[in-house]
Coordinates of C-alpha atoms in Angstrom, one line a residue:
Chain W
M1 CA 9.2 -62.2 -10.9
E2 CA 5.3 -62.1 -11.4
E3 CA 3.9 -59.4 -13.7
A4 CA 2.0 -56.5 -11.5
L5 CA -1.4 -55.7 -12.7
V6 CA -4.3 -53.6 -11.7
I7 CA -7.9 -53.5 -12.4
G8 CA -9.6 -50.5 -13.8
I9 CA -13.5 -50.1 -13.7
D10 CA -15.5 -47.6 -15.7
V11 CA -19.1 -47.5 -14.2
G12 CA -21.3 -45.8 -17.0
G13 CA -25.1 -45.3 -17.2
Q14 CA -25.8 -48.0 -19.7
S15 CA -22.7 -50.5 -19.0
T16 CA -20.0 -51.0 -16.6
K17 CA -16.6 -51.8 -18.2
I18 CA -13.9 -53.9 -16.5
G19 CA -10.3 -54.0 -17.6
V20 CA -7.0 -55.8 -16.5
I21 CA -4.2 -53.4 -17.1
D22 CA -0.4 -53.9 -17.0
I23 CA 2.3 -51.4 -16.0
Q24 CA 2.7 -50.1 -19.6
G25 CA -1.0 -49.2 -19.8
N26 CA -1.9 -52.2 -22.0
I27 CA -5.5 -53.5 -21.3
K28 CA -4.7 -57.3 -21.3
A29 CA -8.4 -58.4 -21.0
Q30 CA -11.8 -56.9 -20.5
S31 CA -15.3 -57.5 -20.0
V32 CA -18.6 -55.5 -19.7
I33 CA -21.7 -56.1 -17.4
S34 CA -24.9 -54.1 -17.7
S35 CA -25.4 -51.1 -15.3
L36 CA -29.1 -51.4 -15.8
Q37 CA -29.9 -53.6 -12.7
E38 CA -32.6 -52.5 -10.3
D39 CA -30.8 -53.2 -7.0
I40 CA -27.3 -53.0 -5.7
N41 CA -27.2 -56.8 -4.7
S42 CA -27.8 -57.9 -8.3
Y43 CA -25.5 -55.2 -9.7
M44 CA -22.7 -56.3 -7.3
E45 CA -23.2 -60.0 -7.9
D46 CA -22.5 -59.6 -11.9
L47 CA -19.6 -57.1 -11.0
T48 CA -17.8 -59.5 -8.5
K49 CA -18.3 -62.2 -10.8
A50 CA -16.9 -60.5 -13.8
I51 CA -14.0 -59.3 -11.7
K52 CA -13.1 -62.8 -10.6
A53 CA -13.5 -64.2 -14.0
L54 CA -11.1 -61.6 -15.4
I55 CA -8.4 -62.2 -12.7
A56 CA -8.7 -66.1 -13.1
K57 CA -8.2 -65.4 -16.8
T58 CA -5.1 -63.2 -16.5
G59 CA -3.1 -64.1 -13.6
K60 CA -2.7 -65.0 -9.8
I61 CA -4.8 -62.7 -7.4
S62 CA -1.1 -61.9 -5.9
Q63 CA -0.2 -60.2 -9.0
F64 CA -3.0 -57.6 -8.6
K65 CA -2.1 -54.4 -6.7
G66 CA -5.5 -53.1 -6.4
I67 CA -8.8 -51.9 -7.8
G68 CA -9.7 -48.4 -9.4
I69 CA -13.3 -47.5 -10.2
G70 CA -14.5 -44.4 -11.9
A71 CA -18.2 -43.8 -11.5
P72 CA -20.7 -41.0 -11.6
N73 CA -20.5 -39.0 -8.3
G74 CA -17.9 -41.4 -7.1
N75 CA -16.2 -39.7 -3.9
Y76 CA -12.4 -40.6 -3.6
Y77 CA -12.3 -39.8 0.2
K78 CA -15.3 -41.8 1.2
G79 CA -15.0 -44.6 -1.4
T80 CA -18.8 -44.2 -2.3
I81 CA -21.2 -43.2 -5.0
D82 CA -23.3 -40.4 -3.6
S83 CA -26.8 -40.2 -5.0
A84 CA -25.8 -40.9 -8.6
P85 CA -28.9 -39.6 -10.8
N86 CA -28.6 -42.0 -13.6
L87 CA -28.0 -45.4 -11.8
K88 CA -31.3 -47.2 -10.7
W89 CA -29.3 -49.5 -8.1
A90 CA -28.0 -46.4 -6.3
H91 CA -31.5 -45.7 -5.1
D92 CA -34.0 -47.3 -2.9
P93 CA -37.2 -49.1 -4.2
Q94 CA -38.8 -45.7 -3.6
G95 CA -36.4 -43.8 -5.9
N96 CA -34.7 -42.2 -3.0
P97 CA -30.8 -41.8 -3.5
L98 CA -28.5 -44.0 -1.7
E99 CA -24.9 -43.5 -0.7
I100 CA -23.3 -46.8 -2.0
Q101 CA -20.2 -48.1 -0.2
L102 CA -18.6 -49.2 -3.3
S103 CA -15.0 -49.3 -2.4
E104 CA -15.8 -51.3 0.9
M105 CA -18.2 -53.8 -0.9
I106 CA -15.6 -54.6 -3.7
K107 CA -12.9 -54.8 -1.2
D108 CA -14.8 -57.2 0.9
Q109 CA -15.7 -59.6 -2.2
I110 CA -12.6 -59.5 -3.9
G111 CA -9.8 -58.9 -1.1
L112 CA -7.8 -56.2 -3.0
P113 CA -7.5 -52.6 -1.8
T114 CA -10.1 -50.6 -3.8
V115 CA -10.4 -46.7 -4.8
V116 CA -13.2 -45.0 -6.1
T117 CA -13.3 -41.4 -7.9
N118 CA -15.6 -39.9 -10.3
D119 CA -15.5 -40.8 -13.9
A120 CA -14.1 -37.4 -15.2
N121 CA -11.3 -37.4 -12.9
A122 CA -10.6 -41.1 -13.8
A123 CA -10.5 -40.1 -17.4
A124 CA -8.2 -37.3 -16.6
V125 CA -5.6 -39.6 -14.9
G126 CA -6.2 -41.8 -18.0
E127 CA -5.1 -38.7 -20.2
M128 CA -2.4 -37.7 -18.0
T129 CA -0.8 -41.2 -17.8
Y130 CA -1.2 -42.4 -21.4
G131 CA -3.1 -39.8 -23.4
A132 CA -3.3 -36.2 -24.7
A133 CA -2.2 -34.9 -21.4
K134 CA 0.9 -37.0 -21.1
G135 CA 3.8 -35.1 -19.3
M136 CA 1.5 -32.3 -18.1
K137 CA 1.0 -31.3 -14.5
N138 CA -1.5 -28.7 -15.0
F139 CA -4.6 -29.2 -17.0
I140 CA -8.3 -29.1 -16.9
M141 CA -10.1 -32.1 -18.5
I142 CA -13.7 -31.4 -19.8
T143 CA -15.9 -34.2 -20.8
L144 CA -18.6 -33.3 -23.3
G145 CA -20.9 -36.3 -23.2
T146 CA -24.6 -36.5 -22.2
G147 CA -23.8 -34.2 -19.5
V148 CA -20.6 -32.1 -19.0
G149 CA -18.2 -33.2 -16.4
S150 CA -14.6 -32.0 -15.4
G151 CA -11.4 -33.5 -14.1
I152 CA -8.9 -30.6 -12.9
V153 CA -5.1 -31.7 -12.6
I154 CA -2.9 -29.2 -10.5
D155 CA 0.9 -30.0 -9.9
G156 CA 0.3 -33.6 -11.2
K157 CA -2.6 -34.4 -8.8
V158 CA -6.4 -34.4 -9.5
V159 CA -8.1 -31.8 -7.4
Y160 CA -10.7 -33.5 -4.8
G161 CA -11.2 -30.4 -2.7
H162 CA -12.5 -30.5 0.9
D163 CA -15.2 -33.0 0.5
G164 CA -14.0 -35.0 -2.5
F165 CA -16.4 -33.2 -5.0
A166 CA -14.4 -30.8 -6.6
G167 CA -14.5 -30.3 -10.3
E168 CA -18.1 -29.7 -11.3
L169 CA -17.5 -27.2 -14.0
G170 CA -20.4 -28.3 -16.0
H171 CA -22.5 -26.6 -13.4
T172 CA -20.8 -23.5 -13.3
T173 CA -23.1 -20.7 -14.8
I174 CA -22.5 -19.7 -18.3
I175 CA -26.0 -17.6 -19.0
R176 CA -27.5 -16.2 -15.9
D177 CA -31.1 -17.4 -15.7
G178 CA -30.6 -19.4 -19.0
R179 CA -31.8 -22.9 -19.6
Q180 CA -33.1 -25.0 -16.9
C181 CA -30.6 -27.7 -15.8
A182 CA -31.4 -31.2 -14.2
C183 CA -29.3 -30.1 -11.2
G184 CA -32.0 -27.5 -10.3
K185 CA -30.0 -24.4 -11.3
K186 CA -30.3 -22.3 -14.6
G187 CA -27.9 -21.6 -17.3
C188 CA -25.3 -24.3 -16.3
L189 CA -22.6 -24.8 -19.1
E190 CA -23.9 -28.3 -19.2
T191 CA -27.4 -27.3 -20.5
Y192 CA -25.6 -25.7 -23.6
T193 CA -22.5 -27.7 -24.3
S194 CA -23.4 -31.2 -23.8
A195 CA -24.7 -33.5 -26.5
M196 CA -28.1 -32.9 -25.1
G197 CA -27.4 -29.0 -25.0
V198 CA -26.5 -29.0 -28.6
A199 CA -29.6 -30.8 -29.4
R200 CA -31.5 -28.1 -27.4
T201 CA -29.6 -25.3 -29.4
A202 CA -30.6 -27.3 -32.6
K203 CA -34.2 -27.2 -31.7
E204 CA -34.2 -23.5 -30.5
K205 CA -32.3 -22.2 -33.7
L206 CA -34.9 -24.3 -36.1
N207 CA -37.8 -22.8 -34.2
N208 CA -36.4 -19.3 -34.1
S209 CA -35.1 -18.7 -37.8
S210 CA -36.0 -19.7 -41.2
I211 CA -32.7 -20.5 -42.3
P212 CA -32.8 -23.6 -44.6
S213 CA -31.2 -26.6 -43.2
I214 CA -31.4 -30.3 -43.9
L215 CA -32.1 -30.5 -40.1
R216 CA -35.5 -29.7 -40.9
D217 CA -36.1 -33.1 -42.5
I218 CA -35.6 -34.8 -39.2
D219 CA -38.4 -34.8 -36.4
I220 CA -37.3 -31.8 -34.3
D221 CA -37.9 -33.8 -30.9
S222 CA -35.4 -36.6 -32.1
I223 CA -32.7 -34.3 -33.3
S224 CA -29.4 -35.4 -31.6
S225 CA -25.9 -33.9 -31.5
K226 CA -25.0 -36.7 -34.1
D227 CA -27.4 -35.4 -36.4
V228 CA -25.9 -31.9 -36.1
Y229 CA -22.5 -33.1 -36.8
D230 CA -23.6 -35.1 -40.1
A231 CA -25.2 -32.1 -41.1
A232 CA -22.4 -29.8 -40.5
K233 CA -20.2 -32.5 -42.5
K234 CA -22.3 -31.9 -45.5
G235 CA -21.7 -28.1 -45.0
D236 CA -25.2 -27.2 -43.5
K237 CA -25.1 -23.5 -42.5
L238 CA -27.4 -24.1 -39.6
A239 CA -25.4 -26.9 -38.2
I240 CA -22.2 -25.0 -38.4
E241 CA -23.7 -22.3 -36.6
I242 CA -25.0 -24.7 -33.9
F243 CA -21.2 -25.7 -33.4
D244 CA -20.2 -22.0 -33.4
Y245 CA -22.5 -21.1 -30.6
T246 CA -21.7 -24.1 -28.6
A247 CA -17.9 -23.3 -29.2
K248 CA -18.6 -19.7 -28.1
L249 CA -19.8 -20.6 -24.7
L250 CA -17.2 -23.1 -24.3
G251 CA -14.5 -20.6 -25.2
Q252 CA -16.0 -18.0 -22.6
A253 CA -16.2 -20.7 -20.0
F254 CA -12.6 -22.0 -20.4
A255 CA -11.2 -18.4 -20.2
D256 CA -12.7 -18.2 -16.7
F257 CA -11.5 -21.6 -15.9
V258 CA -8.1 -20.6 -16.8
A259 CA -7.9 -17.6 -14.6
F260 CA -8.5 -20.1 -11.7
S261 CA -5.8 -22.5 -12.3
A262 CA -3.5 -21.2 -15.2
P263 CA -3.5 -24.7 -16.7
E264 CA -1.0 -25.6 -19.7
A265 CA -4.1 -27.0 -21.6
I266 CA -7.7 -27.8 -21.6
V267 CA -8.3 -31.2 -22.8
L268 CA -11.7 -32.3 -24.3
F269 CA -13.1 -35.7 -24.0
G270 CA -16.4 -37.6 -24.7
G271 CA -18.7 -38.0 -27.6
L272 CA -19.1 -34.5 -28.5
A273 CA -15.3 -33.9 -28.6
R274 CA -15.3 -36.2 -31.9
S275 CA -16.7 -33.0 -33.6
K276 CA -13.2 -31.5 -33.3
E277 CA -13.3 -30.2 -36.9
F278 CA -16.2 -27.8 -36.1
L279 CA -15.0 -27.0 -32.4
E280 CA -11.3 -26.6 -32.2
E281 CA -11.0 -23.4 -34.2
P282 CA -14.0 -21.5 -32.9
I283 CA -13.3 -22.6 -29.1
L284 CA -9.7 -21.2 -29.5
K285 CA -10.9 -18.0 -31.3
Y286 CA -13.5 -17.4 -28.3
M287 CA -11.5 -18.5 -25.5
N288 CA -8.6 -16.2 -26.8
E289 CA -10.9 -13.2 -27.0
N290 CA -11.9 -13.9 -23.4
L291 CA -8.5 -14.5 -21.9
L292 CA -6.6 -12.1 -19.8
G293 CA -3.5 -10.6 -21.7
I294 CA -0.9 -13.1 -20.0
W295 CA -2.7 -16.1 -21.2
K296 CA -3.8 -14.9 -24.7
N297 CA -2.7 -17.5 -27.6
K298 CA -0.8 -19.5 -24.6
I299 CA -3.3 -21.9 -23.6
Q300 CA -3.3 -25.3 -25.5
L301 CA -6.6 -27.0 -26.6
K302 CA -6.3 -30.7 -26.9
F303 CA -8.7 -33.4 -27.9
S304 CA -8.5 -36.8 -26.3
L305 CA -6.3 -39.5 -27.8
L306 CA -8.0 -42.4 -26.2
K307 CA -11.1 -44.1 -26.7
D308 CA -13.6 -42.8 -24.2
S309 CA -14.1 -46.1 -22.3
D310 CA -10.4 -46.9 -22.6
A311 CA -9.4 -43.5 -20.8
A312 CA -11.8 -44.2 -18.0
I313 CA -10.7 -47.8 -17.6
L314 CA -7.0 -46.7 -17.7
G315 CA -7.2 -43.9 -15.4
A316 CA -9.1 -45.7 -12.8
G317 CA -6.5 -48.4 -13.1
A318 CA -3.8 -45.9 -12.8
L319 CA -5.0 -44.8 -9.5
A320 CA -4.8 -48.2 -8.3
W321 CA -1.0 -48.3 -8.7
D322 CA -0.6 -46.3 -5.5
L323 CA -2.6 -48.3 -3.3
Chain E
M1 CA 20.8 -21.4 20.1
E2 CA 19.9 -18.4 17.8
E3 CA 16.1 -17.4 17.2
A4 CA 15.3 -18.2 13.6
L5 CA 14.0 -15.3 11.7
V6 CA 12.4 -14.2 8.2
I7 CA 11.7 -11.1 6.7
G8 CA 8.2 -10.5 5.0
I9 CA 7.7 -7.8 2.5
D10 CA 4.4 -6.6 1.3
V11 CA 4.8 -4.5 -2.0
G12 CA 1.7 -2.3 -2.3
G13 CA 0.9 0.5 -4.7
Q14 CA 1.5 3.4 -2.4
S15 CA 3.9 2.0 0.1
T16 CA 6.1 -1.1 0.8
K17 CA 6.1 -2.6 4.2
I18 CA 8.9 -4.9 5.6
G19 CA 8.8 -6.9 8.7
V20 CA 10.9 -9.3 10.8
I21 CA 9.2 -12.4 11.8
D22 CA 9.8 -15.1 14.2
I23 CA 8.7 -18.7 14.3
Q24 CA 5.6 -17.8 16.2
G25 CA 4.4 -15.4 13.7
N26 CA 5.2 -12.2 15.7
I27 CA 6.3 -9.3 13.8
K28 CA 9.2 -8.3 15.7
A29 CA 10.2 -5.0 13.9
Q30 CA 8.8 -3.4 10.8
S31 CA 9.4 -0.5 8.7
V32 CA 7.9 1.1 5.4
I33 CA 9.3 2.8 2.5
S34 CA 7.3 4.6 -0.4
S35 CA 6.5 2.7 -3.5
L36 CA 6.1 5.6 -5.5
Q37 CA 9.8 6.0 -6.9
E38 CA 10.1 6.6 -10.5
D39 CA 12.8 4.2 -11.3
I40 CA 14.0 0.7 -10.1
N41 CA 17.3 1.9 -8.9
S42 CA 16.1 4.3 -6.4
Y43 CA 13.3 2.0 -5.2
M44 CA 15.9 -0.9 -4.8
E45 CA 18.2 1.4 -2.8
D46 CA 15.6 2.4 -0.3
L47 CA 14.3 -1.2 0.0
T48 CA 17.8 -2.9 0.5
K49 CA 18.7 0.0 2.9
A50 CA 15.5 -0.6 4.9
I51 CA 16.0 -4.5 5.0
K52 CA 19.5 -3.9 6.2
A53 CA 18.6 -1.6 8.9
L54 CA 16.0 -4.0 10.1
I55 CA 18.5 -6.9 10.2
A56 CA 21.2 -4.9 12.2
K57 CA 18.3 -3.9 14.5
T58 CA 17.0 -7.3 15.3
G59 CA 19.7 -9.9 15.1
K60 CA 22.6 -11.2 13.1
I61 CA 22.5 -12.0 9.5
S62 CA 22.7 -15.8 10.2
Q63 CA 19.7 -15.9 12.1
F64 CA 17.6 -15.2 9.0
K65 CA 16.6 -17.9 6.9
G66 CA 15.3 -16.0 4.1
I67 CA 13.0 -13.1 2.6
G68 CA 9.5 -13.6 1.2
I69 CA 7.9 -11.0 -0.9
G70 CA 4.2 -10.4 -2.0
A71 CA 3.9 -8.1 -4.9
P72 CA 1.2 -7.3 -7.5
N73 CA 1.8 -9.6 -10.4
G74 CA 4.6 -11.3 -8.6
N75 CA 5.6 -14.6 -10.1
Y76 CA 6.5 -17.4 -7.9
Y77 CA 8.3 -19.5 -10.5
K78 CA 10.3 -16.6 -12.0
G79 CA 10.9 -14.4 -8.9
T80 CA 9.6 -11.6 -10.7
I81 CA 7.3 -8.7 -11.0
D82 CA 5.6 -8.7 -14.7
S83 CA 4.2 -5.7 -15.9
A84 CA 2.3 -4.5 -12.6
P85 CA 0.2 -1.7 -13.9
N86 CA 0.4 0.4 -10.7
L87 CA 4.1 0.6 -10.0
K88 CA 5.9 3.3 -11.9
W89 CA 9.4 1.7 -11.3
A90 CA 8.0 -1.5 -13.1
H91 CA 8.0 0.4 -16.3
D92 CA 10.6 2.1 -18.4
P93 CA 10.9 5.9 -18.9
Q94 CA 8.5 5.3 -22.0
G95 CA 5.9 3.8 -19.8
N96 CA 6.4 0.2 -21.2
P97 CA 6.0 -2.5 -18.6
L98 CA 9.2 -4.4 -17.4
E99 CA 9.8 -7.8 -16.1
I100 CA 11.6 -6.9 -13.0
Q101 CA 14.0 -9.6 -11.3
L102 CA 13.1 -8.8 -7.7
S103 CA 14.1 -12.1 -6.2
E104 CA 17.7 -12.1 -7.8
M105 CA 18.3 -8.4 -7.1
I106 CA 17.2 -8.8 -3.5
K107 CA 19.4 -12.0 -3.1
D108 CA 22.3 -10.1 -4.6
Q109 CA 22.1 -7.3 -2.3
I110 CA 21.3 -9.0 1.0
G111 CA 22.5 -12.3 0.6
L112 CA 19.7 -14.2 1.7
P113 CA 17.4 -16.9 -0.5
T114 CA 14.3 -14.8 -1.7
V115 CA 11.0 -16.0 -2.7
V116 CA 8.4 -13.9 -4.8
T117 CA 4.7 -14.4 -4.9
N118 CA 1.7 -12.2 -5.6
D119 CA 0.1 -9.9 -2.9
A120 CA -3.3 -12.0 -2.8
N121 CA -1.2 -15.3 -2.5
A122 CA 1.0 -14.1 0.4
A123 CA -2.1 -12.9 2.0
A124 CA -3.8 -16.5 1.7
V125 CA -0.7 -18.1 3.2
G126 CA -0.8 -15.5 6.0
E127 CA -4.3 -16.3 6.7
M128 CA -3.8 -20.1 6.5
T129 CA -0.6 -19.8 8.8
Y130 CA -1.9 -17.2 11.4
G131 CA -5.5 -16.0 10.6
A132 CA -9.1 -17.1 9.6
A133 CA -8.0 -20.0 7.6
K134 CA -5.7 -21.5 10.2
G135 CA -5.9 -25.2 9.9
M136 CA -7.6 -25.2 6.5
K137 CA -6.3 -27.3 3.7
N138 CA -8.7 -26.1 1.0
F139 CA -10.0 -22.3 0.9
I140 CA -10.2 -19.3 -1.5
M141 CA -9.0 -16.0 -0.3
I142 CA -10.7 -13.1 -2.1
T143 CA -9.2 -9.9 -1.8
L144 CA -11.8 -6.9 -2.2
G145 CA -9.2 -3.9 -2.3
T146 CA -8.9 -1.1 -5.1
G147 CA -9.2 -4.5 -7.3
V148 CA -10.1 -8.0 -6.7
G149 CA -7.6 -10.4 -6.1
S150 CA -7.4 -14.2 -5.0
G151 CA -5.3 -16.5 -3.5
I152 CA -6.2 -20.5 -3.8
V153 CA -5.4 -23.2 -1.6
I154 CA -5.8 -26.7 -2.4
D155 CA -4.4 -29.5 -0.3
G156 CA -2.5 -27.0 2.0
K157 CA -0.8 -25.4 -1.0
V158 CA -1.1 -22.1 -3.0
V159 CA -2.2 -22.9 -6.6
Y160 CA 0.3 -21.4 -9.0
G161 CA -0.6 -23.2 -12.1
H162 CA 1.6 -23.8 -15.2
D163 CA 2.9 -20.4 -15.3
G164 CA 2.9 -19.0 -11.8
F165 CA -0.1 -16.7 -12.5
A166 CA -3.1 -18.8 -11.4
G167 CA -5.8 -17.2 -9.1
E168 CA -6.9 -14.3 -11.0
L169 CA -10.5 -14.6 -10.2
G170 CA -11.2 -11.2 -10.1
H171 CA -11.1 -11.1 -14.0
T172 CA -13.6 -14.0 -14.4
T173 CA -16.7 -12.5 -16.0
I174 CA -19.8 -12.0 -13.9
I175 CA -21.8 -10.0 -16.3
R176 CA -21.2 -11.0 -19.9
D177 CA -20.5 -7.6 -21.7
G178 CA -20.8 -5.7 -18.6
R179 CA -18.5 -2.9 -17.4
Q180 CA -15.4 -2.1 -18.9
C181 CA -12.4 -3.3 -16.9
A182 CA -8.9 -2.1 -16.9
C183 CA -7.8 -5.2 -18.0
G184 CA -9.3 -4.7 -21.4
K185 CA -12.2 -7.3 -20.8
K186 CA -15.7 -6.6 -20.1
G187 CA -17.8 -7.6 -17.0
C188 CA -15.0 -8.8 -14.8
L189 CA -16.0 -9.4 -11.2
E190 CA -13.5 -6.5 -10.3
T191 CA -15.4 -3.9 -11.8
Y192 CA -18.4 -4.6 -9.7
T193 CA -17.2 -5.8 -6.4
S194 CA -13.8 -3.9 -5.8
A195 CA -14.1 -0.8 -3.8
M196 CA -14.0 1.1 -7.2
G197 CA -16.8 -1.0 -8.4
V198 CA -18.9 -0.3 -5.4
A199 CA -18.4 3.3 -6.1
R200 CA -19.4 2.8 -9.7
T201 CA -22.7 1.0 -8.7
A202 CA -23.2 3.9 -6.3
K203 CA -23.2 6.2 -9.2
E204 CA -25.2 4.1 -11.4
K205 CA -27.9 3.9 -8.8
L206 CA -28.0 7.5 -8.0
N207 CA -28.2 8.4 -11.7
N208 CA -30.9 5.7 -12.6
S209 CA -33.3 6.0 -9.5
S210 CA -34.9 8.7 -7.4
I211 CA -34.5 6.9 -4.3
P212 CA -33.8 9.4 -1.5
S213 CA -30.2 8.9 -0.1
I214 CA -27.8 11.0 2.0
L215 CA -25.2 9.7 -0.7
R216 CA -27.0 12.6 -3.1
D217 CA -25.3 15.2 -0.5
I218 CA -21.8 14.1 -1.7
D219 CA -20.4 15.1 -5.1
I220 CA -21.1 12.2 -7.3
D221 CA -17.9 11.7 -8.8
S222 CA -15.9 11.5 -5.6
I223 CA -18.1 8.9 -3.8
S224 CA -16.0 6.2 -2.5
S225 CA -17.0 2.8 -0.9
K226 CA -16.2 4.2 2.6
D227 CA -18.9 6.7 1.8
V228 CA -21.5 4.0 1.0
Y229 CA -20.4 2.1 4.1
D230 CA -20.8 5.4 6.5
A231 CA -24.4 5.8 4.7
A232 CA -25.3 2.2 5.2
K233 CA -24.4 2.4 8.9
K234 CA -27.0 5.4 9.3
G235 CA -29.4 3.0 7.7
D236 CA -29.5 4.6 4.3
K237 CA -31.9 2.4 2.0
L238 CA -29.9 3.2 -1.2
A239 CA -26.4 2.4 0.5
I240 CA -27.9 -0.8 1.7
E241 CA -29.1 -1.9 -1.8
I242 CA -25.7 -1.2 -3.1
F243 CA -24.1 -3.7 -0.8
D244 CA -26.7 -6.2 -1.5
Y245 CA -26.1 -5.9 -5.2
T246 CA -22.2 -6.2 -4.5
A247 CA -23.2 -9.3 -2.5
K248 CA -25.4 -10.8 -5.0
L249 CA -22.6 -10.9 -7.7
L250 CA -20.0 -12.1 -5.1
G251 CA -22.2 -14.8 -4.2
Q252 CA -23.0 -15.8 -7.8
A253 CA -19.2 -15.9 -8.5
F254 CA -18.5 -17.8 -5.2
A255 CA -20.9 -20.6 -6.2
D256 CA -18.9 -21.2 -9.5
F257 CA -15.5 -21.0 -7.7
V258 CA -16.9 -23.7 -5.2
A259 CA -17.7 -25.9 -8.2
F260 CA -14.1 -25.6 -9.1
S261 CA -12.2 -26.6 -6.0
A262 CA -14.8 -27.5 -3.5
P263 CA -13.2 -25.5 -0.7
E264 CA -14.0 -25.5 3.0
A265 CA -14.3 -21.8 3.0
I266 CA -14.1 -18.6 1.1
V267 CA -12.0 -16.0 3.0
L268 CA -12.6 -12.3 2.5
F269 CA -9.8 -9.8 3.0
G270 CA -9.1 -6.2 2.0
G271 CA -10.7 -2.8 2.6
L272 CA -14.1 -3.9 1.5
A273 CA -14.1 -6.9 3.8
R274 CA -14.4 -4.5 6.6
S275 CA -18.1 -3.8 5.5
K276 CA -18.8 -7.4 6.8
E277 CA -22.0 -6.4 8.5
F278 CA -23.6 -5.3 5.0
L279 CA -22.1 -8.2 3.1
E280 CA -21.9 -11.5 5.2
E281 CA -25.6 -12.4 5.3
P282 CA -26.5 -11.5 1.5
I283 CA -23.4 -13.0 0.1
L284 CA -24.4 -16.3 2.1
K285 CA -27.8 -16.3 0.9
Y286 CA -27.0 -15.7 -2.8
M287 CA -24.1 -18.1 -2.8
N288 CA -26.4 -20.9 -1.3
E289 CA -29.1 -20.0 -3.9
N290 CA -26.4 -20.8 -6.7
L291 CA -24.6 -23.6 -5.1
L292 CA -25.4 -27.1 -6.4
G293 CA -27.3 -29.3 -3.8
I294 CA -24.2 -31.1 -2.5
W295 CA -22.7 -27.9 -1.2
K296 CA -25.6 -25.7 0.0
N297 CA -25.2 -24.4 3.3
K298 CA -21.8 -26.2 3.7
I299 CA -19.4 -23.5 2.4
Q300 CA -18.3 -21.4 5.3
L301 CA -17.8 -17.5 4.5
K302 CA -15.1 -16.1 6.7
F303 CA -13.6 -12.5 7.1
S304 CA -9.8 -12.0 7.6
L305 CA -8.7 -11.7 11.3
L306 CA -5.4 -10.0 10.4
K307 CA -4.8 -6.4 9.6
D308 CA -4.4 -6.1 5.8
S309 CA -0.8 -5.3 5.9
D310 CA 0.2 -7.8 8.7
A311 CA -1.6 -10.8 6.6
A312 CA 0.7 -9.9 3.5
I313 CA 3.8 -9.6 5.5
L314 CA 3.3 -12.8 7.6
G315 CA 2.3 -14.7 4.7
A316 CA 5.1 -13.6 2.5
G317 CA 7.4 -14.3 5.5
A318 CA 5.9 -17.6 6.1
L319 CA 6.9 -18.6 2.4
A320 CA 10.6 -17.9 3.5
W321 CA 10.5 -20.6 6.2
D322 CA 10.8 -23.2 3.3
L323 CA 13.6 -21.5 1.6

């Protein structure tokens, strides 16, 4: 019998990764195209070319069950990308956001059933199927990257809600009237606990204190969360304080998320989650301080076991098995 | 053919209501017992006597499909009431909370399959089956009573979470380091937006302002949310301000809840929800101010259509049809 395969696609702000996945979750082949094209036609041309090349390389079209795509603002119900701020080809030449019929276009070009979801949901499915949340039916995946995203799993299923947009936990309010967020609101969790949020905290703490720090040797406007991590590694007190503050807000937020869906675990994912050694202990401490008695010391905190792009490709692909 | 029936039970802090329900959702007969007994044995004796009497009155035991119970801290998975603070018989003589095996006890006594859930979840099922959320698959029910409870419905199913305790939205933090809550935390939504929370707000505003108000004619320590409602009805400026403040915090909280599960509607239920005329407009205003763009002016705010006790009885009963 022919081996069954699916294609998983992770649409990122910089690049789009495409992988061919077998039933065991092995990525049998993959390729990458740029996400930086100006218009949707040239992006689609590159994407379909890359998909066709991968199919030709790994098998016959009849082996492929479908295509799963994880994309910013991907909508599961509509199969669209809806006004994704960081993708130029998702806007008209005047810069107005478009609703891209991604699922339909791919299906037309490749001839395989196609499903779209947002990138955090895809990563959650990846972790549930192959990673840190394997075997769990109730967990919340928080992606700590440039922004803060989330994928919520209840009873073994991703929560999409009434309109397909459920799970925007990065835009819940952690500090009322706090930092300005790109979404237009103020004090969103994302403004404090994304990689950019950590850089903003660093800038604030450097400006508002005189604590000595090796971060003072870096141009203040170019400090990144990676710089803070490197400094913390060297025992820098201020850098460790920055992580502690980040962990405090995450712990407070997680306590409220737990009150919603009573998950078995919170799973952290994305670039900033690699700073586990400076985040794990304080997040647990602050979360437990803020949890109701019934949940104290009972909610696990997990860090992703998969490479970031792998989780998204594997998760998007996993959705395609059901097509 | 015999008419199929179920029994729905609403365990409240003061009284326990028992109803016999047919497939159309008619309450064919009901009775009430006191919840104020000192120990579990006398409470169970009263309860089973009342159930048996209702069964004898309305049909034959073979017509009954099962019993559904909505109770404070009711746990769907375990069939228990876990340390319910307001029920004396759920504690030992020293006042230590007990885990009451309610489902098993009722099943043993009556011989019918029995399911337990918390009171807010039961009310949510009632609204979904017969009330304001009829036909909806994604909504959040918020009960504004002595406390603030919640029942979350996603994809047509109540969310129970990993341990059966999901949906404690009354204990999410609305003001960090705010009012002391009975749960041990500070700043819980419940401390501001329950009936007691409204009374606390009234007291604060009367003490901290010199705005004239007919509420000043009442002993400040005995002011209730009903007094505030009556004053607002008469156009009292301070009373209307109290409702506006309550609505502001509810609107802010709801915006964050929407970011979690993207519901079609928030449904309000319980004593305070009867103040619809002073809450509806400001809650919508504040919620929309705090929602992400994708949800602005798209989330409905509904007020329960069922009498409070009916919703809980009907909802608890509705769960029993699946037994």
